[in-house]
Amino acid sequence: MPLAIAFDNSYARLPPRFYERVRPEPAPSPGLLVLNTTLAAELGLDPEALASPEGVAALSGAAVPEGADPIALAYAGHQFGHFVPALGDGRALLLGELIARDGRRLDLQLKGSGRTAFSRRGDGKAAVGPVLREYLISEAMAAFGIPTTRSLAAVATGETVLRERPLPGAVLTRVATSHVRVGTFQYFAHRSDVDGVRRLADYVIERLYPDISGSDAPYAALFESVVQRQARLIALWLSVGFIHGVMNTDNMAISGETIDYGPCAFLDAYEPNLALSSIDRQGRYAYGRQPQIAQWNLARLGECLLPLLSDDRDKAVEIVVERLSGFAGKFESAYFGRFLEKLGIAQERSGDRELVTELLSLMQVGKADFTLTFRRLANLTDPDADTEAFLSLFGGNAGLEPWLTNWRARLATGGRSPAESAAAMRAINPAVIPRNHQVEKALDAIIDGSDGAPYVRLLQAVTRPFEDRPEDADLALPPRPEDRVMATFCGT
Ligand code: AMP
Ligand code: MG
């Protein structure tokens, strides 16, 4: 019996030009790789049913579950600054939407389920490496408390896909509060389809920003809200050393969730200019450029909304420029708020921001490991603590003692005991992140050695990132020079 899911497909009720109906290409021999039982329960889905042959068939695209109305969404996008008028779901389809236990409407998407009307020259498939990579990193981001699409399952298709070499194929089941992107607005705006832009904006307001539906200027409020969520999202990315790697406008979700994990990476040593993606040779999407790029992408969104904002073009431009110029302040307040929390400071006071920027400068000069610097700093809230393990991260760089003195003096005025500060810091500064070299190692073990144990171990560790577990101590360490990953690949 095919799996039945209580789908309610609001996007499929939009006009037909928003999507193309599509059937998944049946996987010849589906096999479950990973299932997110916790997430399944949140979605009101029975993990046992999902793991059954019928469930796995549905998760691989071999069988369409009852109630599904699979569609591939139309969108456009600026890729590395160049506009492409028609991208769309080329290797993904929206199975349908379901209402989670907490009342949220969520998309269930299959990624890697075969060709669609938007596949262009692609095969519509995904290789097991990128699928398991997205699963792991998106679940780690969720565990960090960062808005993100989620991963419900990864299923092997039993098929070989041709990339640089033949690789096992897989399908990811992705969950999102919506897959509408900046590029979705661009798709309609580029076609001068103002009605399409308006319907999309109305849809997004109702689904993602219901608070503003009563506003007398809903489209300006929508733009401002998207700016706000993106500013916060990028601040959160930076707070864990995350580099998205492909911040094209089609990879920026209107919901403010992180989406489309391709060649993303995490900082080991703090280096704001780091860009690891093999397709980002110019460093357009380097770690420290992400706020600027987000603002650039938001400007593209603002352009799409112009006809909705005012009949007077100058007035509309003024609204966009005004809201867009608010990005920097919103970003900085989220960024410093978060970094101060990382330092154990709950309430910002004047002069606090220098504590952050000074530490980051010292980290950059000393090539200090980003994650461990903050994690180990939590051990130093007590003035008598041994600083050696912390200072060793900076390669003997002098100049930290004055910073530590200032920081401790500031902590002492915050109303928390050293132990309370330490606990607060350990709750926000992860001990374990999906380090690039560990991710590659775990994926290589599966692909080349058919050994899933390192992946399972890493997944468990990064989804409980704030615990110090002695048995996972090796996963918390930066790479040795010879293990360092010099480039990441999207593998599409
Ligand atoms: P992404 O790398 O996810 O940002 O994808 C950019 C665009 O390329 C999207 O429109 C994808 O649907 C499309 N695409 C990526 N890989 C494939 C593939 N293997 N087959 C078809 N389309 C693809
Ligand atoms: Mg994409």
Short mmCIF file of C-alpha atoms and ligand atoms in Angstrom, two decimals:
data_model
loop_
_atom_site.label_atom_id
_atom_site.label_comp_id
_atom_site.label_asym_id
_atom_site.label_seq_id
_atom_site.Cartn_x
_atom_site.Cartn_y
_atom_site.Cartn_z
CA MET A 1 0.00 0.00 0.00
CA PRO A 2 1.48 3.39 -0.89
CA LEU A 3 2.25 5.73 1.97
CA ALA A 4 -0.50 8.27 2.66
CA ILE A 5 0.45 11.73 3.95
CA ALA A 6 -2.08 14.41 4.78
CA PHE A 7 -0.78 16.94 2.29
CA ASP A 8 -2.36 20.33 1.75
CA ASN A 9 -0.82 21.90 -1.32
CA SER A 10 -1.20 25.67 -1.24
CA TYR A 11 1.55 26.41 -3.77
CA ALA A 12 -0.09 24.10 -6.29
CA ARG A 13 -3.21 26.28 -5.98
CA LEU A 14 -1.29 29.27 -7.34
CA PRO A 15 -1.57 29.92 -11.09
CA PRO A 16 -0.04 27.20 -13.30
CA ARG A 17 2.76 29.47 -14.50
CA PHE A 18 4.30 29.25 -10.99
CA TYR A 19 5.34 25.62 -11.47
CA GLU A 20 5.28 22.56 -13.71
CA ARG A 21 3.62 19.32 -12.64
CA VAL A 22 6.13 16.52 -12.60
CA ARG A 23 6.47 12.86 -11.72
CA PRO A 24 9.60 11.62 -9.98
CA GLU A 25 11.75 9.18 -11.93
CA PRO A 26 11.37 5.88 -10.11
CA ALA A 27 14.55 4.79 -8.33
CA PRO A 28 15.37 1.21 -9.34
CA SER A 29 16.37 -0.07 -5.93
CA PRO A 30 15.77 2.34 -3.08
CA GLY A 31 17.49 1.83 0.25
CA LEU A 32 17.28 3.99 3.35
CA LEU A 33 20.54 5.70 4.31
CA VAL A 34 19.44 8.01 7.14
CA LEU A 35 16.08 8.85 8.65
CA ASN A 36 15.47 11.76 10.98
CA THR A 37 13.03 10.15 13.40
CA THR A 38 12.83 13.22 15.65
CA LEU A 39 11.89 15.46 12.75
CA ALA A 40 9.45 12.85 11.44
CA ALA A 41 7.63 12.94 14.77
CA GLU A 42 7.52 16.76 14.70
CA LEU A 43 5.92 16.51 11.28
CA GLY A 44 3.33 14.06 12.57
CA LEU A 45 4.80 11.30 10.37
CA ASP A 46 5.30 7.79 11.62
CA PRO A 47 9.03 6.95 11.47
CA GLU A 48 8.26 3.26 11.15
CA ALA A 49 6.01 3.85 8.18
CA LEU A 50 8.71 6.01 6.57
CA ALA A 51 11.30 3.28 7.09
CA SER A 52 9.01 0.59 5.62
CA PRO A 53 9.46 -0.41 1.96
CA GLU A 54 6.47 1.80 1.04
CA GLY A 55 7.95 4.71 2.96
CA VAL A 56 11.37 4.33 1.39
CA ALA A 57 9.74 4.07 -2.04
CA ALA A 58 8.02 7.40 -1.39
CA LEU A 59 11.20 9.04 -0.07
CA SER A 60 13.15 7.94 -3.15
CA GLY A 61 10.58 8.99 -5.71
CA ALA A 62 9.87 5.35 -6.67
CA ALA A 63 6.25 5.79 -5.58
CA VAL A 64 4.25 8.97 -5.19
CA PRO A 65 2.54 9.03 -1.79
CA GLU A 66 -1.20 9.44 -1.71
CA GLY A 67 -2.21 13.09 -1.50
CA ALA A 68 0.99 14.35 -3.11
CA ASP A 69 0.79 16.72 -6.07
CA PRO A 70 4.41 16.90 -7.20
CA ILE A 71 5.46 20.16 -8.80
CA ALA A 72 8.75 21.73 -9.82
CA LEU A 73 8.85 25.40 -8.86
CA ALA A 74 9.77 28.09 -11.36
CA TYR A 75 12.46 30.57 -10.38
CA ALA A 76 15.23 32.67 -11.86
CA GLY A 77 18.33 34.01 -10.21
CA HIS A 78 21.61 35.87 -10.26
CA GLN A 79 24.39 33.30 -10.25
CA PHE A 80 27.71 34.89 -9.29
CA GLY A 81 26.25 38.22 -10.33
CA HIS A 82 24.90 37.05 -13.72
CA PHE A 83 21.19 36.92 -14.26
CA VAL A 84 19.65 33.64 -15.48
CA PRO A 85 15.97 34.15 -16.34
CA ALA A 86 14.89 30.50 -15.89
CA LEU A 87 16.46 28.20 -13.34
CA GLY A 88 13.70 26.42 -11.39
CA ASP A 89 13.70 23.07 -9.64
CA GLY A 90 15.88 21.14 -12.06
CA ARG A 91 16.59 18.24 -9.75
CA ALA A 92 13.98 18.69 -7.08
CA LEU A 93 10.25 18.54 -6.72
CA LEU A 94 7.83 19.69 -4.10
CA LEU A 95 5.87 16.62 -3.04
CA GLY A 96 3.47 18.71 -1.06
CA GLU A 97 2.95 20.68 2.12
CA LEU A 98 1.98 19.34 5.46
CA ILE A 99 0.99 20.91 8.73
CA ALA A 100 3.43 20.04 11.49
CA ARG A 101 2.43 19.24 15.07
CA ASP A 102 3.13 22.86 16.05
CA GLY A 103 0.82 24.14 13.33
CA ARG A 104 3.51 25.29 10.90
CA ARG A 105 3.00 24.63 7.19
CA LEU A 106 6.07 22.90 5.79
CA ASP A 107 7.23 21.89 2.31
CA LEU A 108 8.31 18.32 1.74
CA GLN A 109 10.73 18.31 -1.17
CA LEU A 110 12.59 15.52 -2.91
CA LYS A 111 16.01 16.57 -4.17
CA GLY A 112 17.63 14.31 -6.76
CA SER A 113 14.43 12.65 -7.97
CA GLY A 114 15.00 13.09 -11.67
CA ARG A 115 14.47 15.48 -14.55
CA THR A 116 11.87 18.23 -14.57
CA ALA A 117 10.89 20.93 -17.04
CA PHE A 118 13.72 23.02 -15.52
CA SER A 119 16.54 20.50 -15.78
CA ARG A 120 18.20 22.09 -18.81
CA ARG A 121 21.25 19.90 -19.51
CA GLY A 122 21.26 18.30 -16.05
CA ASP A 123 20.15 14.77 -15.22
CA GLY A 124 17.96 15.83 -12.30
CA LYS A 125 19.82 13.43 -10.06
CA ALA A 126 22.01 13.83 -7.01
CA ALA A 127 25.03 11.85 -5.88
CA VAL A 128 25.16 10.34 -2.43
CA GLY A 129 28.02 12.62 -1.26
CA PRO A 130 26.25 15.99 -1.66
CA VAL A 131 23.00 14.49 -0.32
CA LEU A 132 24.60 13.22 2.87
CA ARG A 133 26.61 16.44 3.13
CA GLU A 134 23.47 18.58 3.04
CA TYR A 135 21.76 16.26 5.52
CA LEU A 136 24.61 16.52 8.01
CA ILE A 137 25.27 20.23 7.73
CA SER A 138 21.62 21.32 7.73
CA GLU A 139 20.97 19.22 10.83
CA ALA A 140 24.05 20.68 12.52
CA MET A 141 22.81 24.20 11.71
CA ALA A 142 19.42 23.34 13.21
CA ALA A 143 21.17 22.06 16.33
CA PHE A 144 23.06 25.38 16.55
CA GLY A 145 19.68 27.12 16.57
CA ILE A 146 20.16 28.69 13.12
CA PRO A 147 17.15 28.93 10.80
CA THR A 148 17.57 26.31 8.10
CA THR A 149 15.83 23.85 5.86
CA ARG A 150 15.82 20.43 7.53
CA SER A 151 16.62 16.96 6.33
CA LEU A 152 14.07 14.23 6.89
CA ALA A 153 15.75 11.39 5.04
CA ALA A 154 18.43 10.34 2.61
CA VAL A 155 17.74 7.35 0.41
CA ALA A 156 20.06 5.57 -2.00
CA THR A 157 18.46 5.07 -5.39
CA GLY A 158 20.47 2.05 -6.47
CA GLU A 159 21.39 3.98 -9.57
CA THR A 160 24.74 5.30 -10.73
CA VAL A 161 25.01 8.99 -11.55
CA LEU A 162 27.78 10.34 -13.71
CA ARG A 163 29.76 13.20 -12.26
CA GLU A 164 33.56 13.49 -12.55
CA ARG A 165 33.28 9.76 -11.99
CA PRO A 166 30.36 7.36 -11.61
CA LEU A 167 28.84 7.71 -8.15
CA PRO A 168 25.94 6.13 -6.29
CA GLY A 169 22.76 8.19 -6.63
CA ALA A 170 20.63 9.36 -3.72
CA VAL A 171 17.58 11.47 -2.91
CA LEU A 172 17.30 13.92 -0.04
CA THR A 173 13.93 14.68 1.51
CA ARG A 174 14.13 18.29 2.52
CA VAL A 175 11.75 20.19 4.75
CA ALA A 176 11.37 23.96 4.54
CA THR A 177 8.93 26.58 5.76
CA SER A 178 8.77 27.49 2.06
CA HIS A 179 11.02 27.12 -0.96
CA VAL A 180 10.21 30.60 -2.29
CA ARG A 181 13.47 32.36 -3.06
CA VAL A 182 14.57 35.84 -4.07
CA GLY A 183 14.91 34.23 -7.49
CA THR A 184 11.21 33.28 -7.49
CA PHE A 185 10.32 36.99 -7.42
CA GLN A 186 12.92 37.64 -10.11
CA TYR A 187 11.30 35.03 -12.34
CA PHE A 188 8.06 37.02 -12.54
CA ALA A 189 9.60 40.49 -12.39
CA HIS A 190 11.88 39.67 -15.34
CA ARG A 191 8.79 38.72 -17.38
CA SER A 192 7.10 42.02 -16.40
CA ASP A 193 4.46 39.83 -14.77
CA VAL A 194 3.41 42.26 -12.05
CA ASP A 195 0.37 40.17 -11.25
CA GLY A 196 2.70 37.19 -10.66
CA VAL A 197 4.91 39.26 -8.36
CA ARG A 198 1.86 40.44 -6.43
CA ARG A 199 0.37 36.98 -6.07
CA LEU A 200 3.72 35.65 -4.90
CA ALA A 201 4.10 38.49 -2.40
CA ASP A 202 0.58 37.90 -1.09
CA TYR A 203 1.29 34.19 -0.80
CA VAL A 204 4.51 34.80 1.10
CA ILE A 205 2.90 37.31 3.45
CA GLU A 206 0.08 34.93 4.29
CA ARG A 207 2.36 31.95 4.75
CA LEU A 208 5.56 33.38 6.21
CA TYR A 209 4.79 36.85 7.51
CA PRO A 210 1.16 36.71 8.72
CA ASP A 211 1.84 39.51 11.23
CA ILE A 212 2.04 42.07 8.45
CA SER A 213 -1.07 41.00 6.55
CA GLY A 214 -3.06 43.77 8.23
CA SER A 215 -0.45 46.43 7.50
CA ASP A 216 -1.53 49.42 5.38
CA ALA A 217 1.74 49.09 3.41
CA PRO A 218 2.11 45.29 3.32
CA TYR A 219 4.70 45.09 0.53
CA ALA A 220 7.04 47.60 2.15
CA ALA A 221 6.56 45.71 5.42
CA LEU A 222 7.31 42.45 3.63
CA PHE A 223 10.55 43.83 2.23
CA GLU A 224 11.57 45.20 5.60
CA SER A 225 10.81 41.85 7.27
CA VAL A 226 12.85 39.91 4.74
CA VAL A 227 15.73 42.35 5.23
CA GLN A 228 15.46 41.83 8.98
CA ARG A 229 15.44 38.03 8.77
CA GLN A 230 18.37 37.94 6.35
CA ALA A 231 20.38 40.32 8.52
CA ARG A 232 19.83 38.04 11.48
CA LEU A 233 20.54 34.90 9.48
CA ILE A 234 23.88 36.13 8.17
CA ALA A 235 24.86 37.25 11.69
CA LEU A 236 24.10 33.74 12.91
CA TRP A 237 26.13 32.19 10.09
CA LEU A 238 29.12 34.32 10.99
CA SER A 239 28.73 33.41 14.65
CA VAL A 240 29.54 29.77 13.88
CA GLY A 241 32.07 30.38 11.10
CA PHE A 242 29.71 29.23 8.36
CA ILE A 243 30.49 30.00 4.71
CA HIS A 244 27.50 29.27 2.48
CA GLY A 245 29.60 29.28 -0.66
CA VAL A 246 26.88 29.91 -3.29
CA MET A 247 24.86 32.91 -2.16
CA ASN A 248 23.17 33.30 -5.52
CA THR A 249 19.77 34.96 -5.38
CA ASP A 250 18.14 31.62 -6.17
CA ASN A 251 19.76 30.22 -3.04
CA MET A 252 18.34 32.85 -0.70
CA ALA A 253 15.03 31.82 0.84
CA ILE A 254 12.44 34.49 1.54
CA SER A 255 11.70 32.74 4.85
CA GLY A 256 15.17 33.61 6.20
CA GLU A 257 16.16 29.94 6.40
CA THR A 258 19.53 28.74 5.20
CA ILE A 259 18.91 26.86 1.96
CA ASP A 260 20.84 24.91 -0.70
CA TYR A 261 23.86 23.49 1.00
CA GLY A 262 26.36 22.98 -1.75
CA PRO A 263 30.06 23.62 -1.33
CA CYS A 264 29.51 25.23 2.06
CA ALA A 265 32.22 25.10 4.70
CA PHE A 266 33.17 26.19 8.18
CA LEU A 267 36.12 28.26 9.27
CA ASP A 268 38.82 26.42 11.15
CA ALA A 269 41.30 29.26 11.76
CA TYR A 270 39.61 32.66 11.78
CA GLU A 271 40.18 34.10 8.32
CA PRO A 272 37.50 36.52 7.14
CA ASN A 273 38.63 36.35 3.51
CA LEU A 274 38.28 32.60 3.30
CA ALA A 275 36.31 31.17 0.37
CA LEU A 276 36.69 27.43 -0.11
CA SER A 277 34.22 26.68 -2.89
CA SER A 278 35.91 25.46 -6.04
CA ILE A 279 33.43 27.49 -8.10
CA ASP A 280 34.14 30.72 -6.18
CA ARG A 281 37.66 31.48 -7.30
CA GLN A 282 37.14 35.24 -6.93
CA GLY A 283 36.02 34.93 -3.33
CA ARG A 284 32.71 36.64 -4.09
CA TYR A 285 31.07 34.56 -1.36
CA ALA A 286 33.93 34.59 1.15
CA TYR A 287 33.07 34.36 4.86
CA GLY A 288 33.37 38.08 5.57
CA ARG A 289 31.64 39.20 2.39
CA GLN A 290 28.37 37.45 3.21
CA PRO A 291 26.65 40.49 4.77
CA GLN A 292 27.48 42.61 1.72
CA ILE A 293 26.25 39.89 -0.64
CA ALA A 294 23.04 39.44 1.31
CA GLN A 295 22.39 43.15 0.92
CA TRP A 296 23.13 42.94 -2.80
CA ASN A 297 20.66 40.06 -3.12
CA LEU A 298 18.07 42.01 -1.14
CA ALA A 299 18.49 44.92 -3.54
CA ARG A 300 17.53 42.52 -6.34
CA LEU A 301 14.43 41.56 -4.35
CA GLY A 302 13.63 45.21 -3.81
CA GLU A 303 13.77 45.82 -7.57
CA CYS A 304 11.18 43.09 -8.10
CA LEU A 305 8.81 44.67 -5.59
CA LEU A 306 9.00 48.20 -7.04
CA PRO A 307 5.69 48.03 -8.95
CA LEU A 308 3.91 46.92 -5.78
CA LEU A 309 5.31 49.66 -3.59
CA SER A 310 4.00 52.72 -5.39
CA ASP A 311 2.68 53.82 -8.77
CA ASP A 312 5.26 56.56 -8.55
CA ARG A 313 8.55 54.92 -9.49
CA ASP A 314 10.72 57.42 -7.61
CA LYS A 315 8.67 56.92 -4.49
CA ALA A 316 8.97 53.13 -4.83
CA VAL A 317 12.75 53.35 -5.27
CA GLU A 318 12.92 55.57 -2.21
CA ILE A 319 11.08 52.95 -0.14
CA VAL A 320 13.46 50.20 -1.26
CA VAL A 321 16.58 52.29 -0.70
CA GLU A 322 15.39 53.34 2.72
CA ARG A 323 14.62 49.78 3.86
CA LEU A 324 17.80 48.47 2.30
CA SER A 325 19.93 51.02 4.09
CA GLY A 326 18.53 49.61 7.31
CA PHE A 327 20.30 46.32 6.59
CA ALA A 328 23.67 47.39 8.01
CA GLY A 329 22.24 48.46 11.35
CA LYS A 330 20.07 45.36 11.64
CA PHE A 331 22.98 43.13 10.74
CA GLU A 332 25.40 44.82 13.14
CA SER A 333 23.01 44.71 16.01
CA ALA A 334 22.36 40.99 15.42
CA TYR A 335 26.05 40.30 14.85
CA PHE A 336 27.37 42.07 17.93
CA GLY A 337 24.47 40.82 20.01
CA ARG A 338 25.37 37.26 19.12
CA PHE A 339 29.14 37.66 19.44
CA LEU A 340 28.71 39.34 22.81
CA GLU A 341 26.63 36.39 23.93
CA LYS A 342 29.48 34.19 22.74
CA LEU A 343 31.65 36.20 25.14
CA GLY A 344 29.18 35.68 27.97
CA ILE A 345 27.73 39.19 27.79
CA ALA A 346 23.94 39.19 27.75
CA GLN A 347 23.25 42.93 27.54
CA GLU A 348 25.27 45.19 25.27
CA ARG A 349 26.79 48.34 26.74
CA SER A 350 28.75 51.04 25.07
CA GLY A 351 32.33 49.96 24.39
CA ASP A 352 31.41 46.27 24.23
CA ARG A 353 31.76 45.99 20.48
CA GLU A 354 35.50 46.67 20.75
CA LEU A 355 35.83 43.55 22.86
CA VAL A 356 34.53 41.57 19.91
CA THR A 357 36.54 43.29 17.20
CA GLU A 358 39.75 43.22 19.23
CA LEU A 359 39.43 39.52 19.92
CA LEU A 360 38.72 38.81 16.26
CA SER A 361 41.82 40.79 15.22
CA LEU A 362 43.94 38.81 17.63
CA MET A 363 42.41 35.60 16.31
CA GLN A 364 43.16 36.57 12.73
CA VAL A 365 46.76 37.50 13.46
CA GLY A 366 47.26 34.39 15.60
CA LYS A 367 45.39 32.14 13.11
CA ALA A 368 43.38 30.93 16.08
CA ASP A 369 40.76 28.27 15.58
CA PHE A 370 37.39 30.04 15.51
CA THR A 371 35.29 27.40 17.27
CA LEU A 372 37.82 26.44 19.91
CA THR A 373 38.66 30.03 20.79
CA PHE A 374 35.12 30.69 21.99
CA ARG A 375 34.64 27.24 23.46
CA ARG A 376 37.85 27.40 25.50
CA LEU A 377 37.23 30.98 26.55
CA ALA A 378 34.35 29.63 28.62
CA ASN A 379 36.96 27.90 30.80
CA LEU A 380 38.53 31.25 31.65
CA THR A 381 35.67 33.12 33.27
CA ASP A 382 37.29 32.35 36.60
CA PRO A 383 40.33 34.68 36.95
CA ASP A 384 42.42 31.86 38.44
CA ALA A 385 41.86 29.48 35.51
CA ASP A 386 44.81 28.12 33.55
CA THR A 387 45.06 30.00 30.25
CA GLU A 388 47.52 27.71 28.51
CA ALA A 389 45.08 25.66 26.37
CA PHE A 390 43.43 28.89 25.24
CA LEU A 391 46.64 30.79 24.49
CA SER A 392 48.08 27.83 22.58
CA LEU A 393 45.36 28.42 19.94
CA PHE A 394 47.04 31.72 19.09
CA GLY A 395 50.45 30.18 18.43
CA GLY A 396 52.09 32.08 21.26
CA ASN A 397 50.73 35.42 20.07
CA ALA A 398 51.28 38.02 22.74
CA GLY A 399 48.73 40.72 23.46
CA LEU A 400 45.98 38.47 24.76
CA GLU A 401 46.51 39.12 28.45
CA PRO A 402 45.25 42.72 28.28
CA TRP A 403 42.23 41.57 26.31
CA LEU A 404 41.50 38.83 28.84
CA THR A 405 41.79 41.32 31.67
CA ASN A 406 39.33 43.71 30.01
CA TRP A 407 36.94 40.91 29.19
CA ARG A 408 36.95 39.54 32.75
CA ALA A 409 36.46 43.02 34.14
CA ARG A 410 33.44 43.44 31.88
CA LEU A 411 32.05 40.03 32.86
CA ALA A 412 32.36 40.97 36.52
CA THR A 413 29.95 43.86 35.99
CA GLY A 414 27.37 41.68 34.22
CA GLY A 415 25.69 40.25 37.30
CA ARG A 416 26.62 36.64 36.60
CA SER A 417 29.02 34.50 38.58
CA PRO A 418 32.02 33.09 36.64
CA ALA A 419 30.30 29.69 36.64
CA GLU A 420 27.08 31.18 35.28
CA SER A 421 28.97 33.01 32.54
CA ALA A 422 30.78 29.80 31.64
CA ALA A 423 27.51 27.86 31.41
CA ALA A 424 25.90 30.55 29.25
CA MET A 425 28.94 30.54 26.94
CA ARG A 426 28.93 26.76 26.62
CA ALA A 427 25.28 26.88 25.62
CA ILE A 428 25.99 29.11 22.63
CA ASN A 429 29.55 28.21 21.56
CA PRO A 430 29.56 24.74 19.99
CA ALA A 431 32.28 22.29 20.94
CA VAL A 432 31.80 20.24 17.79
CA ILE A 433 30.98 21.59 14.34
CA PRO A 434 31.00 19.72 11.01
CA ARG A 435 34.63 20.47 10.30
CA ASN A 436 35.41 20.31 6.61
CA HIS A 437 38.03 17.58 6.95
CA GLN A 438 35.79 15.42 9.14
CA VAL A 439 32.89 15.80 6.73
CA GLU A 440 35.07 14.80 3.77
CA LYS A 441 36.53 11.88 5.71
CA ALA A 442 33.11 10.58 6.72
CA LEU A 443 31.77 10.88 3.16
CA ASP A 444 34.87 9.21 1.68
CA ALA A 445 34.43 6.30 4.09
CA ILE A 446 30.91 5.74 2.73
CA ILE A 447 31.65 6.26 -0.94
CA ASP A 448 35.02 4.53 -1.17
CA GLY A 449 34.84 2.14 1.74
CA SER A 450 31.14 1.41 2.20
CA ASP A 451 31.64 2.26 5.86
CA GLY A 452 28.87 4.41 7.29
CA ALA A 453 30.08 4.36 10.88
CA PRO A 454 32.19 7.57 10.76
CA TYR A 455 29.25 9.46 9.20
CA VAL A 456 26.80 8.27 11.83
CA ARG A 457 29.24 9.19 14.56
CA LEU A 458 29.84 12.66 13.12
CA LEU A 459 26.12 13.25 12.63
CA GLN A 460 25.43 12.34 16.24
CA ALA A 461 28.22 14.61 17.46
CA VAL A 462 27.28 17.70 15.43
CA THR A 463 23.62 17.42 16.36
CA ARG A 464 24.55 17.58 20.08
CA PRO A 465 27.09 20.34 19.51
CA PHE A 466 27.16 21.94 22.94
CA GLU A 467 28.21 18.83 24.89
CA ASP A 468 31.79 18.06 25.79
CA ARG A 469 32.02 14.33 25.20
CA PRO A 470 35.49 12.86 25.77
CA GLU A 471 34.79 10.10 23.25
CA ASP A 472 34.27 12.75 20.55
CA ALA A 473 37.29 14.85 21.50
CA ASP A 474 38.98 14.12 18.15
CA LEU A 475 36.00 15.55 16.24
CA ALA A 476 36.36 18.86 18.07
CA LEU A 477 39.93 19.40 16.93
CA PRO A 478 41.07 21.51 13.98
CA PRO A 479 42.70 19.66 11.08
CA ARG A 480 46.40 18.96 11.07
CA PRO A 481 47.99 20.91 8.19
CA GLU A 482 48.05 17.78 6.00
CA ASP A 483 44.33 17.12 6.64
CA ARG A 484 43.15 20.60 5.78
CA VAL A 485 40.50 20.80 3.07
CA MET A 486 41.63 23.34 0.48
CA ALA A 487 38.47 23.37 -1.66
CA THR A 488 34.88 22.21 -1.40
CA PHE A 489 32.76 21.07 -4.35
CA CYS A 490 29.05 21.25 -5.06
CA GLY A 491 29.08 17.98 -7.01
CA THR A 492 25.84 18.73 -8.89
P1 AMP B 1 22.03 24.95 -7.06
O1 AMP B 1 23.41 24.46 -7.27
O2 AMP B 1 21.24 24.08 -6.14
O3 AMP B 1 21.92 26.36 -6.65
O4 AMP B 1 21.31 24.79 -8.47
C1 AMP B 1 21.30 25.79 -9.47
C2 AMP B 1 20.33 25.39 -10.56
O5 AMP B 1 20.82 24.26 -11.27
C3 AMP B 1 18.97 25.00 -10.07
O6 AMP B 1 18.03 25.45 -11.01
C4 AMP B 1 19.02 23.49 -10.04
O7 AMP B 1 17.75 22.91 -10.15
C5 AMP B 1 19.87 23.20 -11.25
N1 AMP B 1 20.59 21.93 -11.13
C6 AMP B 1 21.64 21.65 -10.32
N2 AMP B 1 22.03 20.37 -10.49
C7 AMP B 1 21.22 19.82 -11.40
C8 AMP B 1 21.11 18.52 -12.00
N3 AMP B 1 21.93 17.51 -11.68
N4 AMP B 1 20.14 18.33 -12.91
C9 AMP B 1 19.30 19.32 -13.26
N5 AMP B 1 19.35 20.56 -12.74
C10 AMP B 1 20.29 20.81 -11.82
MG MG B 2 19.96 26.24 -5.61
#
